[in-house]
Tab-separated table of C-alpha atoms in Angstrom:
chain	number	residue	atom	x	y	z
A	41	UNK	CA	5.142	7.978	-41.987
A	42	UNK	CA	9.227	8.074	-42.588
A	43	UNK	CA	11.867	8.140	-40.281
A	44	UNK	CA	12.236	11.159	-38.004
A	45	UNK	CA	8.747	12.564	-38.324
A	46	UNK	CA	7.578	15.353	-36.319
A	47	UNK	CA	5.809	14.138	-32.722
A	48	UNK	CA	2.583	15.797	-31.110
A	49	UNK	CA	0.466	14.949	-28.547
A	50	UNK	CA	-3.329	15.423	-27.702
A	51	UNK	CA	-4.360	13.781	-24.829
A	52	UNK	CA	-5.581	10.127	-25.596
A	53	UNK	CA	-5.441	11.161	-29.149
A	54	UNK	CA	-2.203	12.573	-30.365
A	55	UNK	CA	-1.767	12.694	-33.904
A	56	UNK	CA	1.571	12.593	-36.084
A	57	UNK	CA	2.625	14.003	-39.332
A	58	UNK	CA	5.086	12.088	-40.770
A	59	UNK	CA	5.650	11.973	-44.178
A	60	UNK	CA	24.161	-6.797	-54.683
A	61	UNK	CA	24.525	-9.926	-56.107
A	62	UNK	CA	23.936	-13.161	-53.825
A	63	UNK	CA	26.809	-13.950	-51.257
A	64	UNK	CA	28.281	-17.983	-52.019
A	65	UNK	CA	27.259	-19.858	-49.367
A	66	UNK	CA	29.743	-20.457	-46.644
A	67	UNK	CA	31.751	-18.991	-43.099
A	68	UNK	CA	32.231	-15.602	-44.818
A	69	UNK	CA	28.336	-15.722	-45.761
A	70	UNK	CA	26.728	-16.870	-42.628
A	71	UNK	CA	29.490	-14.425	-40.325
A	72	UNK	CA	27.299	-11.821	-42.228
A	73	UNK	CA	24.331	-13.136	-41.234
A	74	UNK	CA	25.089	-13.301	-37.503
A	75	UNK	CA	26.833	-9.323	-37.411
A	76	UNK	CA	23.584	-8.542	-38.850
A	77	UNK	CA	21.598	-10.178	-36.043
A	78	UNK	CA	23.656	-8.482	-33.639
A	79	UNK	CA	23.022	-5.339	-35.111
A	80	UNK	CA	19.261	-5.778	-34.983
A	81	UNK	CA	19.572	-6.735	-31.276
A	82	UNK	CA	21.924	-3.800	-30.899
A	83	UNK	CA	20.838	-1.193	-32.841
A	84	UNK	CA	16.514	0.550	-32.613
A	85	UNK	CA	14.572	0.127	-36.296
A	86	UNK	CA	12.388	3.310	-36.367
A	87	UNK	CA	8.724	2.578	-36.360
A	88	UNK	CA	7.665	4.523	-38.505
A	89	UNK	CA	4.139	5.041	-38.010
A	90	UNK	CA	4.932	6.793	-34.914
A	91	UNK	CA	8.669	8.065	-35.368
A	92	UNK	CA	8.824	5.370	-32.425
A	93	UNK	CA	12.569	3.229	-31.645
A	94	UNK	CA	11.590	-0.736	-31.933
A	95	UNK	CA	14.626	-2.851	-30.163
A	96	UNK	CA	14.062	-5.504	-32.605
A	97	UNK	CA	15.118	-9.403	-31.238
A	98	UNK	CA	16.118	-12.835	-33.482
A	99	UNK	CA	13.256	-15.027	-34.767
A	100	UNK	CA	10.460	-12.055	-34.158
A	101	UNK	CA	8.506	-12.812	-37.058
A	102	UNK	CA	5.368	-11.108	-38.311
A	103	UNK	CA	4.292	-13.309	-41.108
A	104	UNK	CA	4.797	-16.922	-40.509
A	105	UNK	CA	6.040	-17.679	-43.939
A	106	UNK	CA	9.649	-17.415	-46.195
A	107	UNK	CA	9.358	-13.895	-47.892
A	108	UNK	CA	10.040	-13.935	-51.604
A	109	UNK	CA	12.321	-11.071	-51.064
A	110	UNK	CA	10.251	-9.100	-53.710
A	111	UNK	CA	9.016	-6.035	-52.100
A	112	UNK	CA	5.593	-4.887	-53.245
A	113	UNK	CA	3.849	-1.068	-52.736
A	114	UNK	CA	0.788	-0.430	-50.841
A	115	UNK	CA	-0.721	2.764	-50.871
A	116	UNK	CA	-4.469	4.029	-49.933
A	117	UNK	CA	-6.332	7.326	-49.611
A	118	UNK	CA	-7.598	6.515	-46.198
A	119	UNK	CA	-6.766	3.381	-43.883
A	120	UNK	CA	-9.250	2.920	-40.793
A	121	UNK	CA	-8.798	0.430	-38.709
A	122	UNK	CA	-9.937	-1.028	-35.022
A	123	UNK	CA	-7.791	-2.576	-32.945
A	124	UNK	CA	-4.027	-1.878	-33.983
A	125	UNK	CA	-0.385	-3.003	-33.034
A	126	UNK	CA	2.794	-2.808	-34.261
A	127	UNK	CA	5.857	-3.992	-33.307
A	128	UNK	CA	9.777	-4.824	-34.839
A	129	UNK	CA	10.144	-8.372	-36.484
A	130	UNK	CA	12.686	-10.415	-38.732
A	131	UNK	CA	11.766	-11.468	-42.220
A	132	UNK	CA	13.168	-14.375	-43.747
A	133	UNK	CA	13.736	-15.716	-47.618
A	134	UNK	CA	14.071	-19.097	-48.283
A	135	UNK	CA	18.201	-20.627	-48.795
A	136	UNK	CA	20.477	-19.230	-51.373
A	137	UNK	CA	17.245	-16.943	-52.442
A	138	UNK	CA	18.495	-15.184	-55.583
A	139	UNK	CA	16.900	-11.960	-54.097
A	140	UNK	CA	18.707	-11.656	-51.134
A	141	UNK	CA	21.692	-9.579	-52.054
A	142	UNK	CA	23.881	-8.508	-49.258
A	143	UNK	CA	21.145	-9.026	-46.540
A	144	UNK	CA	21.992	-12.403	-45.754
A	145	UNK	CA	18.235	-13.408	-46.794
A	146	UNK	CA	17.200	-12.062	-44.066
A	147	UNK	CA	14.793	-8.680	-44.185
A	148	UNK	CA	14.307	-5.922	-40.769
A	149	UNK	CA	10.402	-5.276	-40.989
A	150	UNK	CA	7.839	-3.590	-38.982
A	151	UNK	CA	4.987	-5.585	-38.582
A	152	UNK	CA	1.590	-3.588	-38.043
A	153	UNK	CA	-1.837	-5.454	-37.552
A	154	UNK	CA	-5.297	-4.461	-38.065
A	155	UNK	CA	-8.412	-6.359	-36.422
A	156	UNK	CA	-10.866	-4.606	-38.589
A	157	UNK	CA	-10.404	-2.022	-41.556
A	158	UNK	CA	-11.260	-0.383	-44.409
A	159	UNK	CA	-9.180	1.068	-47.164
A	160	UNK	CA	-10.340	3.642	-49.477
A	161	UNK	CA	-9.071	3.486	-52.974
A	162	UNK	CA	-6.266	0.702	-52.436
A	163	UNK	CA	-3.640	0.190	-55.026
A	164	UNK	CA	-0.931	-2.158	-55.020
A	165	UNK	CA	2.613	-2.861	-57.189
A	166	UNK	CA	5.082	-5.077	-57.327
A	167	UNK	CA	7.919	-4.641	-60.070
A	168	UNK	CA	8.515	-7.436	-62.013
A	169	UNK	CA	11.328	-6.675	-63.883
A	170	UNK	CA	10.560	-3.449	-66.032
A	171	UNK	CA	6.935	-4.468	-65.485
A	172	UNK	CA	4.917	-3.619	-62.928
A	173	UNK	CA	1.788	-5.754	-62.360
A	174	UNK	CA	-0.589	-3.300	-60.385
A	175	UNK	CA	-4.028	-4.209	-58.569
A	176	UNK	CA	-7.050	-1.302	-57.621
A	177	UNK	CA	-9.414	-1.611	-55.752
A	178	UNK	CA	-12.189	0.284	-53.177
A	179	UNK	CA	-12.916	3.011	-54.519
A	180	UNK	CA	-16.233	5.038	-54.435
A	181	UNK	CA	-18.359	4.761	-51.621
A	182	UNK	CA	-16.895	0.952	-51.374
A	183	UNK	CA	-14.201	0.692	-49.785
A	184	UNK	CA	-11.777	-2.451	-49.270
A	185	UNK	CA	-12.872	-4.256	-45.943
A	186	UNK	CA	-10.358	-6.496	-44.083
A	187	UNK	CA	-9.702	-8.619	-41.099
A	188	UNK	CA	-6.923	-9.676	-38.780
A	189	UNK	CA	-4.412	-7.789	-41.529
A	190	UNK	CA	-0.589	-8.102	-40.647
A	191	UNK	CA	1.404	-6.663	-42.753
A	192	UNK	CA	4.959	-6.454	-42.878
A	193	UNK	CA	7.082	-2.954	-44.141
A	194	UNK	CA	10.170	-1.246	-43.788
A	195	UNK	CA	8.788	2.130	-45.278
A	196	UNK	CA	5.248	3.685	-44.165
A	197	UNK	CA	4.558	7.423	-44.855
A	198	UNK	CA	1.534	8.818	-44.167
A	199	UNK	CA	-0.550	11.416	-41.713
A	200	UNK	CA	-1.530	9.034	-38.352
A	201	UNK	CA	-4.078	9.200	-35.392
A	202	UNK	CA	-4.547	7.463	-32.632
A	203	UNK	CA	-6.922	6.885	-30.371
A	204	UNK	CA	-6.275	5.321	-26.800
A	205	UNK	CA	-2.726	4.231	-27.801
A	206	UNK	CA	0.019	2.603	-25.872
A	207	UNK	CA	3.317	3.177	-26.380
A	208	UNK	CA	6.564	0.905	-25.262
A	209	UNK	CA	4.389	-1.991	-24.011
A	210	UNK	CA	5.829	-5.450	-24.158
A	211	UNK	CA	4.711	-6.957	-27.425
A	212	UNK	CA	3.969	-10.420	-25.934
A	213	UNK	CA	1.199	-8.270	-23.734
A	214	UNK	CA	-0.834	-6.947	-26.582
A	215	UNK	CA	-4.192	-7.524	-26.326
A	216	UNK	CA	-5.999	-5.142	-28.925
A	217	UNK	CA	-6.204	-7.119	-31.943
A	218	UNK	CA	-5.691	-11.094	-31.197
A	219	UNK	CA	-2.165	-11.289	-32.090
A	220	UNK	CA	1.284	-11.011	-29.805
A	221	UNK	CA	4.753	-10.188	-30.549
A	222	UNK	CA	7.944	-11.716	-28.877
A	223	UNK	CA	8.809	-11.491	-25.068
A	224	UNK	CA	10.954	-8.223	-24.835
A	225	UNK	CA	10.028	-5.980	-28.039
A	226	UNK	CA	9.239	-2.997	-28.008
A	227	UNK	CA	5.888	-2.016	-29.337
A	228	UNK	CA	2.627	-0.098	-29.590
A	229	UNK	CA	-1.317	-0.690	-29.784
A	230	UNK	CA	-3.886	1.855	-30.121
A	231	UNK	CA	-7.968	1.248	-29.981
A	232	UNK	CA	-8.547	2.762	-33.525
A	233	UNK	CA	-6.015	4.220	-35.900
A	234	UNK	CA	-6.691	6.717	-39.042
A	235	UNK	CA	-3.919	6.983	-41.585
A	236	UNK	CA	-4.685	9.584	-44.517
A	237	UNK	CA	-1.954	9.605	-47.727
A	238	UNK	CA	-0.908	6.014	-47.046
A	239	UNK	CA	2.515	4.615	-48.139
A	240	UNK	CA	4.026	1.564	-47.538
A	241	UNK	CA	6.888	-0.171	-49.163
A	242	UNK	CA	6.041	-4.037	-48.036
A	243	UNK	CA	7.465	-7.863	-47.973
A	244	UNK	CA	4.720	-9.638	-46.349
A	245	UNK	CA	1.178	-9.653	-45.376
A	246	UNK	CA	-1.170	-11.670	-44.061
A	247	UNK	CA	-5.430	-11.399	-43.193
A	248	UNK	CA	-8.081	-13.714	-41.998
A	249	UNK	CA	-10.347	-11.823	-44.805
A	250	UNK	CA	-9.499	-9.260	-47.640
A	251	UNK	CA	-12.568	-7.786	-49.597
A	252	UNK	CA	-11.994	-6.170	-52.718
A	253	UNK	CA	-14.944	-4.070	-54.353
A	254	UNK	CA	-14.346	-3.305	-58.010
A	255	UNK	CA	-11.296	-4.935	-58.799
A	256	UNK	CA	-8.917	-4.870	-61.051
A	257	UNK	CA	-5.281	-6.227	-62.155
A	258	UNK	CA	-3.404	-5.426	-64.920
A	259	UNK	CA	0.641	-5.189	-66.368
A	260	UNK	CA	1.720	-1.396	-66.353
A	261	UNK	CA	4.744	0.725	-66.682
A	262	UNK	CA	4.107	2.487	-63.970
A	263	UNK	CA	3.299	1.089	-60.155
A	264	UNK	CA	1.444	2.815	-57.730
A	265	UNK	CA	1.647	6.626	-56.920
A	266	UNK	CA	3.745	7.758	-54.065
């Protein structure tokens, strides 16, 4: 899932192909900060599981914590999940973070949440600094199990179906998986979703419970496939 992918539609089940240094503190510093909130308010993210515009609004956040700022990759054979929404949200690193860069410490996510899933040989990477510290796990005929996942991306590729999905309903409404967005956003929720070839270039994420069959962690020079 990327930006601009194509759109189809199948009845209740359409399906979608979609394949700096730190600012000083100070006016000049927060200024940029608040022209980038206006932006966000101004200007749709693309939700990019569903080539969908999210009108994204200050203090939506997905993950209730201060992001590190270090994004991490997530990618699977197969994600299936029940109960599934997803909806714009606003990231946030912790003061003077030495990762923000030019963003003001502030990150433009899409936050997508799973009630229940499984995820068929998972691998995930974050770069450390030449290093990449990688983690496997699911595969075989055990796959990773989890519950009440949020996660929170601003790049998801993949091939997506849905089945009895909503589109454009107030995220505060949501009622599929246990979890509401802000009054006002834009969003979507869908009884089951099935993402083959799954990509996802993440800063946050969240679940009530995470199995992990066969795992393993290790330091590598190369992160996850793409």
């Amino acid at each position: 899932m990327a930006s601009s992918p194509d759109f189809s539609s199948a009845g209740s089940t359409p399906e979608y192909d979609a394949s700096g240094s730190p600012e000083a503190p100070g006016a000049s510093g927060r200024g940029r900060v608040r022209a980038r909130r206006a932006a966000m308010m101004a200007v749709p993210a693309t939700l990019v599981a569903a080539g969908l515009a999210v009108l994204t609004a200050q203090g939506a956040l997905g993950v209730q914590f201060a992001i590190s700022g270090m994004p991490f990759v997530v990618t699977a054979d197969k994600l299936e999940g029940t109960g599934f929404e997803q909806f714009g949200a606003l990231d946030n690193m912790i003061e003077d973070s030495p990762n923000q860069g030019d963003t003001g410490g502030q990150e433009l996510v899409v936050t997508s949440v799973v009630k229940d899933g499984t995820l068929t040989n998972l691998c995930q990477s974050v770069d450390l600094g030449g290093i990449q510290l990688v983690l496997t796990a699911g595969g075989g005929a055990k796959p990773v199990s989890v519950s009440d996942l949020a996660i929170d991306s601003d790049d998801i590729k993949g091939n997506a179906t849905f089945n009895g999905i909503e589109i454009g309903r107030d995220a505060s409404t949501f009622d599929k998986a246990d979890v509401q967005g802000p009054k006002g956003v834009y969003g979507q929720q869908a009884d089951k979703v099935v993402i083959t070839g799954l990509y996802q270039h993440n800063y946050a994420a969240t679940a009530a419970v995470f199995k992990l069959p066969n795992l393993h962690m290790r330091f590598d020079g190369d992160g996850c496939p793409r």
